[in-house]
mmCIF file of C-alpha atoms in Angstrom:
data_model
loop_
_atom_site.group_PDB
_atom_site.id
_atom_site.type_symbol
_atom_site.label_atom_id
_atom_site.label_comp_id
_atom_site.label_asym_id
_atom_site.label_seq_id
_atom_site.Cartn_x
_atom_site.Cartn_y
_atom_site.Cartn_z
ATOM 1 C CA UNK A 34 38.503 11.115 29.300
ATOM 2 C CA UNK A 35 37.890 12.085 25.683
ATOM 3 C CA UNK A 36 34.406 11.386 24.412
ATOM 4 C CA UNK A 37 34.196 8.909 21.540
ATOM 5 C CA UNK A 38 32.168 10.238 18.624
ATOM 6 C CA UNK A 39 29.848 7.774 16.941
ATOM 7 C CA UNK A 40 28.490 8.622 13.510
ATOM 8 C CA UNK A 41 24.744 8.810 13.051
ATOM 9 C CA UNK A 42 22.982 6.523 10.564
ATOM 10 C CA UNK A 43 22.563 9.343 7.986
ATOM 11 C CA UNK A 44 26.311 10.117 8.273
ATOM 12 C CA UNK A 45 27.195 6.449 7.780
ATOM 13 C CA UNK A 46 24.808 6.359 4.826
ATOM 14 C CA UNK A 47 26.478 9.476 3.372
ATOM 15 C CA UNK A 48 29.825 7.655 3.654
ATOM 16 C CA UNK A 49 28.290 4.662 1.885
ATOM 17 C CA UNK A 50 27.035 6.836 -0.975
ATOM 18 C CA UNK A 51 30.474 8.506 -1.256
ATOM 19 C CA UNK A 52 32.121 5.070 -1.425
ATOM 20 C CA UNK A 53 29.650 4.067 -4.139
ATOM 21 C CA UNK A 54 30.494 7.209 -6.172
ATOM 22 C CA UNK A 55 34.232 6.441 -6.044
ATOM 23 C CA UNK A 56 33.873 2.678 -6.482
ATOM 24 C CA UNK A 57 31.694 3.065 -9.573
ATOM 25 C CA UNK A 58 33.956 5.855 -10.918
ATOM 26 C CA UNK A 59 31.119 8.383 -11.151
ATOM 27 C CA UNK A 60 32.552 11.579 -12.605
ATOM 28 C CA UNK A 61 31.321 15.152 -12.230
ATOM 29 C CA UNK A 62 27.783 15.503 -13.567
ATOM 30 C CA UNK A 63 26.948 11.789 -13.300
ATOM 31 C CA UNK A 64 23.422 11.073 -12.064
ATOM 32 C CA UNK A 65 23.064 8.934 -8.938
ATOM 33 C CA UNK A 66 20.478 6.167 -8.587
ATOM 34 C CA UNK A 67 17.160 7.254 -7.079
ATOM 35 C CA UNK A 68 16.298 7.264 -3.364
ATOM 36 C CA UNK A 69 14.538 3.899 -3.538
ATOM 37 C CA UNK A 70 17.499 2.164 -5.199
ATOM 38 C CA UNK A 71 20.035 3.724 -2.817
ATOM 39 C CA UNK A 72 17.891 2.773 0.185
ATOM 40 C CA UNK A 73 17.733 -0.858 -0.988
ATOM 41 C CA UNK A 74 21.456 -0.914 -1.776
ATOM 42 C CA UNK A 75 22.465 0.463 1.640
ATOM 43 C CA UNK A 76 19.636 -1.250 3.569
ATOM 44 C CA UNK A 77 18.280 1.937 5.125
ATOM 45 C CA UNK A 78 15.039 3.895 4.858
ATOM 46 C CA UNK A 79 14.394 6.480 2.158
ATOM 47 C CA UNK A 80 14.258 9.162 4.873
ATOM 48 C CA UNK A 81 17.796 8.210 5.906
ATOM 49 C CA UNK A 82 18.928 8.434 2.273
ATOM 50 C CA UNK A 83 17.346 11.891 2.054
ATOM 51 C CA UNK A 84 19.278 13.027 5.135
ATOM 52 C CA UNK A 85 22.488 11.525 3.736
ATOM 53 C CA UNK A 86 22.010 13.354 0.433
ATOM 54 C CA UNK A 87 21.504 16.611 2.343
ATOM 55 C CA UNK A 88 24.815 16.023 4.178
ATOM 56 C CA UNK A 89 26.620 15.336 0.892
ATOM 57 C CA UNK A 90 25.044 18.392 -0.751
ATOM 58 C CA UNK A 91 26.306 20.597 2.095
ATOM 59 C CA UNK A 92 29.803 19.191 1.534
ATOM 60 C CA UNK A 93 29.416 19.825 -2.221
ATOM 61 C CA UNK A 94 29.902 16.140 -2.994
ATOM 62 C CA UNK A 95 26.555 16.100 -4.814
ATOM 63 C CA UNK A 96 24.045 18.636 -6.082
ATOM 64 C CA UNK A 97 20.290 18.121 -6.027
ATOM 65 C CA UNK A 98 18.422 19.423 -9.077
ATOM 66 C CA UNK A 99 14.717 19.710 -8.431
ATOM 67 C CA UNK A 100 12.745 17.464 -10.743
ATOM 68 C CA UNK A 101 15.892 15.964 -12.284
ATOM 69 C CA UNK A 102 17.611 14.031 -9.489
ATOM 70 C CA UNK A 103 20.923 13.993 -7.628
ATOM 71 C CA UNK A 104 24.210 14.475 -9.473
ATOM 72 C CA UNK A 105 27.904 14.294 -8.596
ATOM 73 C CA UNK A 106 29.096 17.847 -8.045
ATOM 74 C CA UNK A 107 31.786 19.404 -10.249
ATOM 75 C CA UNK A 108 33.128 21.127 -7.088
ATOM 76 C CA UNK A 109 33.303 17.961 -5.012
ATOM 77 C CA UNK A 110 33.870 18.763 -1.352
ATOM 78 C CA UNK A 111 35.612 22.077 -1.949
ATOM 79 C CA UNK A 112 34.950 25.732 -1.314
ATOM 80 C CA UNK A 113 34.458 28.012 -4.309
ATOM 81 C CA UNK A 114 37.659 29.952 -3.561
ATOM 82 C CA UNK A 115 40.039 27.337 -2.192
ATOM 83 C CA UNK A 116 43.181 29.326 -3.081
ATOM 84 C CA UNK A 117 41.882 32.742 -2.059
ATOM 85 C CA UNK A 118 41.983 34.017 -5.647
ATOM 86 C CA UNK A 119 39.149 36.453 -5.047
ATOM 87 C CA UNK A 120 41.543 38.459 -2.855
ATOM 88 C CA UNK A 121 44.033 39.083 -5.696
ATOM 89 C CA UNK A 122 43.742 42.726 -6.754
ATOM 90 C CA UNK A 123 45.498 42.484 -10.146
ATOM 91 C CA UNK A 124 42.807 40.561 -12.010
ATOM 92 C CA UNK A 125 44.577 40.779 -15.372
ATOM 93 C CA UNK A 126 47.741 39.158 -14.015
ATOM 94 C CA UNK A 127 45.585 36.567 -12.291
ATOM 95 C CA UNK A 128 43.963 35.716 -15.628
ATOM 96 C CA UNK A 129 47.405 35.317 -17.255
ATOM 97 C CA UNK A 130 48.610 33.067 -14.437
ATOM 98 C CA UNK A 131 45.464 30.966 -14.455
ATOM 99 C CA UNK A 132 45.736 30.522 -18.213
ATOM 100 C CA UNK A 133 49.244 29.151 -17.639
ATOM 101 C CA UNK A 134 47.850 26.793 -14.998
ATOM 102 C CA UNK A 135 45.187 25.539 -17.383
ATOM 103 C CA UNK A 136 47.828 24.837 -20.037
ATOM 104 C CA UNK A 137 49.803 22.802 -17.528
ATOM 105 C CA UNK A 138 46.969 20.505 -16.500
ATOM 106 C CA UNK A 139 43.953 20.509 -18.841
ATOM 107 C CA UNK A 140 45.577 18.915 -21.929
ATOM 108 C CA UNK A 141 46.660 15.937 -19.821
ATOM 109 C CA UNK A 142 43.172 15.750 -18.300
ATOM 110 C CA UNK A 143 41.697 15.543 -21.801
ATOM 111 C CA UNK A 144 44.088 12.702 -22.684
ATOM 112 C CA UNK A 145 43.167 10.820 -19.516
ATOM 113 C CA UNK A 146 39.471 11.383 -20.208
ATOM 114 C CA UNK A 147 39.909 9.760 -23.645
ATOM 115 C CA UNK A 148 41.499 6.744 -21.960
ATOM 116 C CA UNK A 149 39.252 6.423 -18.908
ATOM 117 C CA UNK A 150 35.810 7.960 -19.490
ATOM 118 C CA UNK A 151 32.870 5.573 -19.388
ATOM 119 C CA UNK A 152 30.367 5.377 -22.239
ATOM 120 C CA UNK A 153 27.841 7.198 -20.029
ATOM 121 C CA UNK A 154 30.321 9.990 -19.309
ATOM 122 C CA UNK A 155 31.089 10.424 -23.008
ATOM 123 C CA UNK A 156 27.361 10.579 -23.747
ATOM 124 C CA UNK A 157 26.992 13.256 -21.064
ATOM 125 C CA UNK A 158 29.948 15.216 -22.483
ATOM 126 C CA UNK A 159 28.261 15.161 -25.880
ATOM 127 C CA UNK A 160 25.057 16.503 -24.298
ATOM 128 C CA UNK A 161 27.019 19.351 -22.712
ATOM 129 C CA UNK A 162 28.611 20.231 -26.047
ATOM 130 C CA UNK A 163 25.266 20.238 -27.886
ATOM 131 C CA UNK A 164 23.782 22.413 -25.156
ATOM 132 C CA UNK A 165 26.623 24.919 -25.549
ATOM 133 C CA UNK A 166 26.365 24.863 -29.353
ATOM 134 C CA UNK A 167 22.621 25.519 -29.100
ATOM 135 C CA UNK A 168 23.247 28.561 -26.879
ATOM 136 C CA UNK A 169 25.866 29.886 -29.311
ATOM 137 C CA UNK A 170 23.608 29.401 -32.365
ATOM 138 C CA UNK A 171 20.858 31.297 -30.532
ATOM 139 C CA UNK A 172 23.269 34.179 -29.967
ATOM 140 C CA UNK A 173 23.372 33.657 -26.202
ATOM 141 C CA UNK A 174 26.339 33.809 -23.850
ATOM 142 C CA UNK A 175 27.333 30.242 -23.020
ATOM 143 C CA UNK A 176 29.706 30.780 -20.091
ATOM 144 C CA UNK A 177 28.042 28.199 -17.828
ATOM 145 C CA UNK A 178 28.032 25.542 -20.556
ATOM 146 C CA UNK A 179 31.690 26.270 -21.375
ATOM 147 C CA UNK A 180 32.653 25.909 -17.717
ATOM 148 C CA UNK A 181 30.658 22.708 -17.312
ATOM 149 C CA UNK A 182 32.270 21.174 -20.418
ATOM 150 C CA UNK A 183 35.806 21.770 -19.117
ATOM 151 C CA UNK A 184 35.129 20.673 -15.545
ATOM 152 C CA UNK A 185 33.317 17.548 -16.723
ATOM 153 C CA UNK A 186 36.357 16.545 -18.801
ATOM 154 C CA UNK A 187 38.496 16.928 -15.684
ATOM 155 C CA UNK A 188 36.088 14.666 -13.798
ATOM 156 C CA UNK A 189 36.246 12.098 -16.608
ATOM 157 C CA UNK A 190 40.015 11.810 -16.109
ATOM 158 C CA UNK A 191 39.252 9.519 -13.163
ATOM 159 C CA UNK A 192 41.916 11.144 -10.987
ATOM 160 C CA UNK A 193 40.419 12.111 -7.627
ATOM 161 C CA UNK A 194 43.117 14.740 -6.938
ATOM 162 C CA UNK A 195 42.084 16.558 -10.108
ATOM 163 C CA UNK A 196 38.941 17.728 -8.323
ATOM 164 C CA UNK A 197 41.044 19.943 -6.046
ATOM 165 C CA UNK A 198 42.199 21.820 -9.158
ATOM 166 C CA UNK A 199 38.736 22.519 -10.543
ATOM 167 C CA UNK A 200 37.869 25.694 -8.589
ATOM 168 C CA UNK A 201 40.912 27.612 -9.936
ATOM 169 C CA UNK A 202 40.030 26.455 -13.452
ATOM 170 C CA UNK A 203 36.447 27.630 -13.009
ATOM 171 C CA UNK A 204 37.751 30.913 -11.650
ATOM 172 C CA UNK A 205 39.948 31.277 -14.741
ATOM 173 C CA UNK A 206 37.011 30.816 -17.093
ATOM 174 C CA UNK A 207 34.875 33.249 -15.094
ATOM 175 C CA UNK A 208 37.597 35.898 -15.113
ATOM 176 C CA UNK A 209 38.141 35.431 -18.839
ATOM 177 C CA UNK A 210 34.467 36.183 -19.389
ATOM 178 C CA UNK A 211 34.743 39.380 -17.336
ATOM 179 C CA UNK A 212 37.981 40.585 -18.921
ATOM 180 C CA UNK A 213 37.150 39.785 -22.551
ATOM 181 C CA UNK A 214 33.616 41.118 -22.564
ATOM 182 C CA UNK A 215 32.351 37.568 -23.239
ATOM 183 C CA UNK A 216 33.721 37.477 -26.799
ATOM 184 C CA UNK A 217 34.691 33.840 -27.288
ATOM 185 C CA UNK A 218 32.513 32.752 -30.192
ATOM 186 C CA UNK A 219 32.720 30.254 -33.006
ATOM 187 C CA UNK A 220 36.346 29.170 -32.501
ATOM 188 C CA UNK A 221 35.573 27.947 -28.993
ATOM 189 C CA UNK A 222 32.628 25.857 -30.212
ATOM 190 C CA UNK A 223 34.745 24.330 -33.002
ATOM 191 C CA UNK A 224 37.579 23.601 -30.569
ATOM 192 C CA UNK A 225 35.203 21.873 -28.173
ATOM 193 C CA UNK A 226 33.852 19.803 -31.070
ATOM 194 C CA UNK A 227 37.401 18.579 -31.868
ATOM 195 C CA UNK A 228 38.117 17.788 -28.213
ATOM 196 C CA UNK A 229 34.843 15.869 -27.899
ATOM 197 C CA UNK A 230 35.510 13.875 -31.095
ATOM 198 C CA UNK A 231 38.968 12.863 -29.854
ATOM 199 C CA UNK A 232 37.683 11.788 -26.430
ATOM 200 C CA UNK A 233 34.753 9.933 -28.009
ATOM 201 C CA UNK A 234 37.178 8.157 -30.364
ATOM 202 C CA UNK A 235 39.502 7.239 -27.473
ATOM 203 C CA UNK A 236 42.366 9.111 -29.166
ATOM 204 C CA UNK A 237 44.246 10.408 -26.130
ATOM 205 C CA UNK A 238 47.130 12.136 -27.981
ATOM 206 C CA UNK A 239 44.659 13.899 -30.264
ATOM 207 C CA UNK A 240 42.539 14.972 -27.281
ATOM 208 C CA UNK A 241 45.620 16.374 -25.552
ATOM 209 C CA UNK A 242 46.730 18.245 -28.685
ATOM 210 C CA UNK A 243 43.231 19.611 -29.353
ATOM 211 C CA UNK A 244 42.958 20.926 -25.798
ATOM 212 C CA UNK A 245 46.446 22.470 -26.010
ATOM 213 C CA UNK A 246 45.645 24.278 -29.266
ATOM 214 C CA UNK A 247 42.290 25.445 -27.863
ATOM 215 C CA UNK A 248 43.852 26.879 -24.699
ATOM 216 C CA UNK A 249 46.710 28.571 -26.582
ATOM 217 C CA UNK A 250 44.236 30.197 -28.993
ATOM 218 C CA UNK A 251 42.129 31.277 -26.029
ATOM 219 C CA UNK A 252 45.180 32.651 -24.278
ATOM 220 C CA UNK A 253 46.294 34.675 -27.306
ATOM 221 C CA UNK A 254 42.813 36.072 -27.897
ATOM 222 C CA UNK A 255 42.262 36.941 -24.248
ATOM 223 C CA UNK A 256 45.655 38.621 -23.828
ATOM 224 C CA UNK A 257 45.044 40.648 -26.990
ATOM 225 C CA UNK A 258 41.650 41.796 -25.714
ATOM 226 C CA UNK A 259 43.176 42.649 -22.349
ATOM 227 C CA UNK A 260 45.745 44.882 -24.076
ATOM 228 C CA UNK A 261 42.914 46.735 -25.838
ATOM 229 C CA UNK A 262 41.269 47.668 -22.531
#
């Protein structure tokens, strides 16, 4: 006779926290309530909440930032190389193909973000942009901030399936950095400013167009730099 598996209390609590994330439409980067509040909400001890958070962190549903709190992960529940892209030997062709993929999905994500993002998510998106702009003004490479900006927009779309497409997008950005020698610059910052303004203003068509123009400009610049190498 097959043994029936019963979930432990921390596992049930992890399920409860996951349900809360989806029910409240928490997008990538959103901060969860503290241990005390979650414990009261789910009627469990803080130790149980801690165990549940550890389970969710292992599944990449959340990420724990020491001293800052617990946040919804931008790679929710997925491996870093879901499609096995790291095994592709022709990295330049992979970049071209991933750029095409981004053009197919990211403009629509931006439009959906303009329609669906909460006020808190828009505020967070603005923070991410300012952080990236600060890095650029200081003359630093802002790859991580660029990646976070794009993946957060995808999370703001409110479509749960979108999260399965984030790792390839992140891989595309990473490969662009490697292939182009990290030369993105002022145009990227300006493009992100336009995308942010459109999402903040709830102008979905404008957000879609701004993202399309940004990705096409990126594509042209990256392909040109690839030809030079």
